[in-house]
PDB file of C-alpha atoms in Angstrom:
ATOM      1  CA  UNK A 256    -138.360-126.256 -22.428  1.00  0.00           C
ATOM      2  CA  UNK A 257    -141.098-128.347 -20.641  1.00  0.00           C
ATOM      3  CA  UNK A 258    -144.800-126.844 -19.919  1.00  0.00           C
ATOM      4  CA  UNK A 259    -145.461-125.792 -16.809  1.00  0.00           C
ATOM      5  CA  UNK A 260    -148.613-126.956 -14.979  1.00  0.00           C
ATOM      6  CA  UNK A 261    -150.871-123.902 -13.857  1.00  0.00           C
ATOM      7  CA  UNK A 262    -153.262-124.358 -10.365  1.00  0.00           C
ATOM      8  CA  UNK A 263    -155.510-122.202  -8.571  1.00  0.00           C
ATOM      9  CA  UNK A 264    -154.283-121.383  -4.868  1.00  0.00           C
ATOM     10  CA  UNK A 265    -156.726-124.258  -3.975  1.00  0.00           C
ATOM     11  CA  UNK A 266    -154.859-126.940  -6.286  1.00  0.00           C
ATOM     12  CA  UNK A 267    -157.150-127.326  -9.272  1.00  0.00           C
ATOM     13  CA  UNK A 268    -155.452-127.709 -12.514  1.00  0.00           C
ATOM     14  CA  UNK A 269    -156.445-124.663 -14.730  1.00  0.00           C
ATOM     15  CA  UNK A 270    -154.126-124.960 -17.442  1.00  0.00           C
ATOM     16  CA  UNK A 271    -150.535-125.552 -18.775  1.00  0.00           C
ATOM     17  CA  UNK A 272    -147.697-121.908 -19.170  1.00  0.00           C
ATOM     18  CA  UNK A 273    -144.717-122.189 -21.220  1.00  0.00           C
ATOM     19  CA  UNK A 274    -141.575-121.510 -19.877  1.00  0.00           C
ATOM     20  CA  UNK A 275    -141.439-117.948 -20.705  1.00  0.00           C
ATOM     21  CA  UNK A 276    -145.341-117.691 -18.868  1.00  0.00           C
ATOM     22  CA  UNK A 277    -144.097-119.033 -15.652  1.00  0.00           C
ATOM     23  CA  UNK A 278    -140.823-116.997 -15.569  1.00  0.00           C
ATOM     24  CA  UNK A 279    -143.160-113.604 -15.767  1.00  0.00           C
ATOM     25  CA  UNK A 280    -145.313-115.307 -12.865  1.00  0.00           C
ATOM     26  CA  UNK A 281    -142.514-115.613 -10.655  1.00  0.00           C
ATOM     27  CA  UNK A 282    -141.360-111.845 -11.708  1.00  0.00           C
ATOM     28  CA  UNK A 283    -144.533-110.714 -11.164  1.00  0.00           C
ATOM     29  CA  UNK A 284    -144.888-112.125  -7.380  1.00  0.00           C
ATOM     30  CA  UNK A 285    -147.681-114.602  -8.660  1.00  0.00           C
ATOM     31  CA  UNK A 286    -146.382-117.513  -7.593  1.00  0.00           C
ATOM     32  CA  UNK A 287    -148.071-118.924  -4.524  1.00  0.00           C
ATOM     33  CA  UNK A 288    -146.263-121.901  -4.018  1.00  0.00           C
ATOM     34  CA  UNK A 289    -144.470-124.593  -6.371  1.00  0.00           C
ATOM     35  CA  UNK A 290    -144.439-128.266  -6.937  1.00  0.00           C
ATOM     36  CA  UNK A 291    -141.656-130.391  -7.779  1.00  0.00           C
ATOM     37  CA  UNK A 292    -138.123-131.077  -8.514  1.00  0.00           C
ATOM     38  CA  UNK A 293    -136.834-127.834  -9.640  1.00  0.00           C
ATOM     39  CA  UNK A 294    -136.181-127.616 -13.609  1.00  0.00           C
ATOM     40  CA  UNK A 295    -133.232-126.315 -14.901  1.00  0.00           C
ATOM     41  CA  UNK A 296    -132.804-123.189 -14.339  1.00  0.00           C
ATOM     42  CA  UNK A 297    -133.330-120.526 -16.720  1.00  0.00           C
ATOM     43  CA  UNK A 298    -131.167-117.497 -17.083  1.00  0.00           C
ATOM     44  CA  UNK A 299    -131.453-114.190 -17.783  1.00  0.00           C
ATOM     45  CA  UNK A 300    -129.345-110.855 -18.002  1.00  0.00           C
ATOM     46  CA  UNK A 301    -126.434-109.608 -15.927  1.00  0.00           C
ATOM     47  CA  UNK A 302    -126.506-107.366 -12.971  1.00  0.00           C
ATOM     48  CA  UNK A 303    -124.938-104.578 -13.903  1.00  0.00           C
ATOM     49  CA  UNK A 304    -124.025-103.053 -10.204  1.00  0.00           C
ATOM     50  CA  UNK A 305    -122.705-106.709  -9.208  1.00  0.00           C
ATOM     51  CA  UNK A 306    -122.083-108.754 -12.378  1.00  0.00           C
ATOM     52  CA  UNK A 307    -123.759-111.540 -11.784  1.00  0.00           C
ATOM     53  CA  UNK A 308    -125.993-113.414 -13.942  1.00  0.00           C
ATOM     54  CA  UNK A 309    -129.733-113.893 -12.532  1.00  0.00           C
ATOM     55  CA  UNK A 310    -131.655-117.357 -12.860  1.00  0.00           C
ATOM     56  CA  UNK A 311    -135.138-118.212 -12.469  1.00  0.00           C
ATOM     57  CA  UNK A 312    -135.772-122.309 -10.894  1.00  0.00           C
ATOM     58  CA  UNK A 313    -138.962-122.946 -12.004  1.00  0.00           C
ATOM     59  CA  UNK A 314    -141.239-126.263 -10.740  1.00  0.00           C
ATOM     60  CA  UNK A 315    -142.902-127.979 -12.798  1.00  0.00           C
ATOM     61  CA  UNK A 316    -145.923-127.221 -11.122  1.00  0.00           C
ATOM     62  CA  UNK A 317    -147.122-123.541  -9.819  1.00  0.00           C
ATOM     63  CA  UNK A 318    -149.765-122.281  -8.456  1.00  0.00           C
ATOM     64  CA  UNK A 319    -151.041-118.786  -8.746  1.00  0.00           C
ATOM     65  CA  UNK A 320    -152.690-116.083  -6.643  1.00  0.00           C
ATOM     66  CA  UNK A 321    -155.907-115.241  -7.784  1.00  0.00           C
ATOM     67  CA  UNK A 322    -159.548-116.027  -6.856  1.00  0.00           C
ATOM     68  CA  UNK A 323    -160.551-119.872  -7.305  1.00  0.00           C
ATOM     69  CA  UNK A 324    -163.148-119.760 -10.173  1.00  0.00           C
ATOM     70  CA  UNK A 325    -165.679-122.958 -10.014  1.00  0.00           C
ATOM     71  CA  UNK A 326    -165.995-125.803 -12.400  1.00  0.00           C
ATOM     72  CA  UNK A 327    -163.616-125.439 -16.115  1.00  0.00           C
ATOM     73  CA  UNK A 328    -164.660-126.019 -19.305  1.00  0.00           C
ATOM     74  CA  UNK A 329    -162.791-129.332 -21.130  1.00  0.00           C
ATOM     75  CA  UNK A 330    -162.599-128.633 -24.165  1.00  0.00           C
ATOM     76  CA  UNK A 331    -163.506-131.511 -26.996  1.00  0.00           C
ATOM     77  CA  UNK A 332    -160.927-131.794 -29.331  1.00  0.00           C
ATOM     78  CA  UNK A 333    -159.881-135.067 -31.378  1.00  0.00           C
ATOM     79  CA  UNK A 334    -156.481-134.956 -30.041  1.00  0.00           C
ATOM     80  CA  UNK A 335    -157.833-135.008 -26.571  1.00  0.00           C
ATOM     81  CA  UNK A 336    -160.595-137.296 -27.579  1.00  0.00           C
ATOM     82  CA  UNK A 337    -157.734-140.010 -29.414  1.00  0.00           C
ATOM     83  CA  UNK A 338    -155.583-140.076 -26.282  1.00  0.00           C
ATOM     84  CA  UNK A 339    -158.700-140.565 -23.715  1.00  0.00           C
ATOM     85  CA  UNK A 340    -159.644-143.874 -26.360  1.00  0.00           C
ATOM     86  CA  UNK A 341    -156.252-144.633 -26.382  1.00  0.00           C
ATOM     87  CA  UNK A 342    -156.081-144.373 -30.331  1.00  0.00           C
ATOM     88  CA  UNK A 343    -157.907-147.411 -30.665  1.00  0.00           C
ATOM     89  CA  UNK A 344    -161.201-147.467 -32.687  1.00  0.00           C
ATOM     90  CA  UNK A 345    -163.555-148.424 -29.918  1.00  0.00           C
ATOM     91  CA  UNK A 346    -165.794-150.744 -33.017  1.00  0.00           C
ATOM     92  CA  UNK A 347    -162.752-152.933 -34.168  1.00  0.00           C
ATOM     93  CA  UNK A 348    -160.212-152.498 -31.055  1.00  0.00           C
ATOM     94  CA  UNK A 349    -156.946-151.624 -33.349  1.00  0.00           C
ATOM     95  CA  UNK A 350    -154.946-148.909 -32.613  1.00  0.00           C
ATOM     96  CA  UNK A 351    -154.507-146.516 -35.721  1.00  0.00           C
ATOM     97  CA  UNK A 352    -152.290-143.064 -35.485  1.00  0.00           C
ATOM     98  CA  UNK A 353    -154.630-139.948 -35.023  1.00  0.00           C
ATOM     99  CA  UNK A 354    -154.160-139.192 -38.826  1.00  0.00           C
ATOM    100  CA  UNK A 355    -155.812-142.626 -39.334  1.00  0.00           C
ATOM    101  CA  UNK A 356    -158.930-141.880 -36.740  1.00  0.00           C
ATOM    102  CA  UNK A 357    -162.173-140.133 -37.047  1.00  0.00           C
ATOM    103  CA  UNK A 358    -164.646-138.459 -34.285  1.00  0.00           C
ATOM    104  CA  UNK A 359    -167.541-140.626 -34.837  1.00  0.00           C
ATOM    105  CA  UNK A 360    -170.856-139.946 -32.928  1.00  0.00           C
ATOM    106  CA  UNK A 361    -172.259-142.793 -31.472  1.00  0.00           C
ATOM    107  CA  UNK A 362    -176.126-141.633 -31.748  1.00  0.00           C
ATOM    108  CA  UNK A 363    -175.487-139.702 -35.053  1.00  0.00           C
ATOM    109  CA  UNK A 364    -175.837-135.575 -34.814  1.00  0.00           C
ATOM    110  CA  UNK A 365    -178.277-135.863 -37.663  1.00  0.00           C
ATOM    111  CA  UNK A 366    -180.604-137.840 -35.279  1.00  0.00           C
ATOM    112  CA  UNK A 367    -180.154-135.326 -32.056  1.00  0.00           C
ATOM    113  CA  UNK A 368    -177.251-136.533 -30.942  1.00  0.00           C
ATOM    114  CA  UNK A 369    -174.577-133.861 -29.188  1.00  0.00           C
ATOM    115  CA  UNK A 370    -171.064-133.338 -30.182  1.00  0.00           C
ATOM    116  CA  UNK A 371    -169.918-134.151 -26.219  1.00  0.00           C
ATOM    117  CA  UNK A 372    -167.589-136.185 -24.466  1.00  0.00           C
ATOM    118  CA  UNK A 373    -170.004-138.747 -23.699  1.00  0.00           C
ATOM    119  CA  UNK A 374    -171.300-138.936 -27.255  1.00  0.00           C
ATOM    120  CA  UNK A 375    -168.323-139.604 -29.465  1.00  0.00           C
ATOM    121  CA  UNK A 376    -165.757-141.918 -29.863  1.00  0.00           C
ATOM    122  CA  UNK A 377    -162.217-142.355 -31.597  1.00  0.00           C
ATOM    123  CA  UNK A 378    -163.157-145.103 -35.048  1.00  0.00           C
ATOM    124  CA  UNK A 379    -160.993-145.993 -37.452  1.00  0.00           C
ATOM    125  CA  UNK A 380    -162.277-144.893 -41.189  1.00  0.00           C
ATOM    126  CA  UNK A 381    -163.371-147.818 -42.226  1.00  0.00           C
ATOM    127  CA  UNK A 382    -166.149-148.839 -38.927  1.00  0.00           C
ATOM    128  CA  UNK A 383    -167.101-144.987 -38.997  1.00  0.00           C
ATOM    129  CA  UNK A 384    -167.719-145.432 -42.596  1.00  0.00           C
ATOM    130  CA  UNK A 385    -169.754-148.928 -42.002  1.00  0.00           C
ATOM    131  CA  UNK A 386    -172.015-147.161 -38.996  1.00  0.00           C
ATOM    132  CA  UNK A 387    -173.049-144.779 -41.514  1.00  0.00           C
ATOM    133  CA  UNK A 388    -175.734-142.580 -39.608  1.00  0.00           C
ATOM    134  CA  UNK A 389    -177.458-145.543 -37.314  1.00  0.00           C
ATOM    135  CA  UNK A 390    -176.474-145.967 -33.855  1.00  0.00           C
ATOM    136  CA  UNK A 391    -174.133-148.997 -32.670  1.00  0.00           C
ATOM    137  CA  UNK A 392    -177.008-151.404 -32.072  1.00  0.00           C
ATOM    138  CA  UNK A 393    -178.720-150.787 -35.346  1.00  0.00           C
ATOM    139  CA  UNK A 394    -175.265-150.892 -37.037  1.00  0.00           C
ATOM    140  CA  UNK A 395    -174.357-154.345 -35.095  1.00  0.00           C
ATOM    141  CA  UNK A 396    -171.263-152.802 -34.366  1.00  0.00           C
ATOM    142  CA  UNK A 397    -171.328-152.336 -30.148  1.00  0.00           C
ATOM    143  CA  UNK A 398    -169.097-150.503 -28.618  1.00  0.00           C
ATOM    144  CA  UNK A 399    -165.739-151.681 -26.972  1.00  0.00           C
ATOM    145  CA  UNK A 400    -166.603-149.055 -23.684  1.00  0.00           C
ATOM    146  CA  UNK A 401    -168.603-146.152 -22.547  1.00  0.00           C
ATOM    147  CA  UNK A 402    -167.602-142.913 -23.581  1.00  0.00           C
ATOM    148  CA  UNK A 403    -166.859-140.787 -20.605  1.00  0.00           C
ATOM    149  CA  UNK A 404    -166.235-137.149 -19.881  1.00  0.00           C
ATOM    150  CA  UNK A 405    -162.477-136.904 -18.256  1.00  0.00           C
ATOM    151  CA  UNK A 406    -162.223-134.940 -15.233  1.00  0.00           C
ATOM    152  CA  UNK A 407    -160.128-131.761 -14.724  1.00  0.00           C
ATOM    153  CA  UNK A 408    -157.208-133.646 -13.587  1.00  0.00           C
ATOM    154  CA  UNK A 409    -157.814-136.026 -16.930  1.00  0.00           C
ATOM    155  CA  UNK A 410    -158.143-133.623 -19.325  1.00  0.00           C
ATOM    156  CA  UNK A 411    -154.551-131.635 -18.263  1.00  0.00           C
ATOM    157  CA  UNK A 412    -153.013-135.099 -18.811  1.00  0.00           C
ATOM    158  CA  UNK A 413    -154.707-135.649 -22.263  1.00  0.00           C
ATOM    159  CA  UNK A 414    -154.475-132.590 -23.164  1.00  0.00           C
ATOM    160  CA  UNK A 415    -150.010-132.640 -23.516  1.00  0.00           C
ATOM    161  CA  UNK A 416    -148.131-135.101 -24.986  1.00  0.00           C
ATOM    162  CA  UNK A 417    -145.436-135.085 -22.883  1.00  0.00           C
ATOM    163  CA  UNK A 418    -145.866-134.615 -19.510  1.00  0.00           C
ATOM    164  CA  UNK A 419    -143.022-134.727 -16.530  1.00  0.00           C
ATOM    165  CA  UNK A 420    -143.209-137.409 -13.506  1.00  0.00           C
ATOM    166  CA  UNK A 421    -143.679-134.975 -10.682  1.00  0.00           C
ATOM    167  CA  UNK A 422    -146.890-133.482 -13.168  1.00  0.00           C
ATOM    168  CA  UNK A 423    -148.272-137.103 -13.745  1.00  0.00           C
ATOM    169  CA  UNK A 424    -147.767-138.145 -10.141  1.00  0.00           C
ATOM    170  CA  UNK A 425    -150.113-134.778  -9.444  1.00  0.00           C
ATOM    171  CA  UNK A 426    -152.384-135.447 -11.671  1.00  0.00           C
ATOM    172  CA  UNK A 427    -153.022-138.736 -11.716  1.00  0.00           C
ATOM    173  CA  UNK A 428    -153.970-139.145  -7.763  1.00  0.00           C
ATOM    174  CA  UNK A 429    -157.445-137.602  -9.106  1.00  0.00           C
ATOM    175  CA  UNK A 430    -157.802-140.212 -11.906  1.00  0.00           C
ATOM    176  CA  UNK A 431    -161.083-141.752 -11.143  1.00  0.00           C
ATOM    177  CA  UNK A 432    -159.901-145.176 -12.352  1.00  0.00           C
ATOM    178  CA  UNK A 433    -156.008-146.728 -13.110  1.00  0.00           C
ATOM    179  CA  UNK A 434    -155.678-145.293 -16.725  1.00  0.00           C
ATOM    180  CA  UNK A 435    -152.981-146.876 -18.513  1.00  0.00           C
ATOM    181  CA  UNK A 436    -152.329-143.944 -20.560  1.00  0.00           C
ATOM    182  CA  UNK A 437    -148.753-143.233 -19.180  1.00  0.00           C
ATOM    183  CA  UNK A 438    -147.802-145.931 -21.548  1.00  0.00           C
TER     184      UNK A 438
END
């Protein structure tokens, strides 16, 4: 069963529930309002007094009651970090699969440099291994774009590999450029 995407009452993305997650929501009176074409329903046991079966509709996007907390942490991960470069080594410009790809730091940790969104970048083995520990100017080697730190909105997309229409038409009207990364 699909992921389910998880907002704050005010509409900010806060995370991603499993099917199972978002069926307790709804039991629990969580649910503030839904997104969506309904999914499938799922179905649980019989009602013993009437017989019938009971099903939960969940959307594909829910938002729960609780208080709105400010800001969210995005995490760094190389999975996020190979979808937001597209899986292409940002020194050469060929795409490589993620087992292919390293996390290289453009100005080197060994010479300050922070292990942040806006400091790394997706590079194939063999350019990560040719930068050694010297920045891309001192390596010759410049970079095909900026690093960039992906927004909330962003990072829920990057962070799933498959992600439903009515989820990507949500999150995507908060992309701060046209990403091509539906494709």
């Amino acid at each position: 069963m699909q992921n389910i995407l998880k907002l704050d009452v005010a509409g900010q993305p806060r995370g991603w529930l499993s099917a199972q997650e978002a069926v307790s929501a709804y039991a629990r009176g969580d649910v503030v309002y839904g997104i969506g074409e309904p999914l499938p329903p799922m179905f649980g046991g019989i009602q013993r007094l009437t017989g019938q079966r009971s099903a939960i509709h969940l959307q594909p996007i829910i938002a729960l009651q609780g208080r709105v907390r400010p800001g969210f942490s995005l995490p760094l991960c190389n999975r996020t970090l190979f979808r937001r470069d597209e899986h292409r080594c940002l020194y050469c410009g060929l795409q490589f699969s993620r087992a292919e790809l390293t996390r290289d730091h453009v100005l080197p940790t060994s010479r300050g440099g922070d292990d942040r969104w806006e400091n790394v970048v997706a590079a194939c083995r063999r350019c990560n291994w040719a930068k050694d520990n010297r920045t891309p100017e001192e390596a010759g080697m410049p970079l095909l774009a900026v690093p960039f730190r992906p927004n909330t909105w962003e990072w829920h997309f990057l962070s799933r590999d498959r992600v439903l229409a009515d989820q990507m038409d949500y999150l995507s009207q908060q992309f701060r450029a046209p990403r091509d990364w539906a494709h």
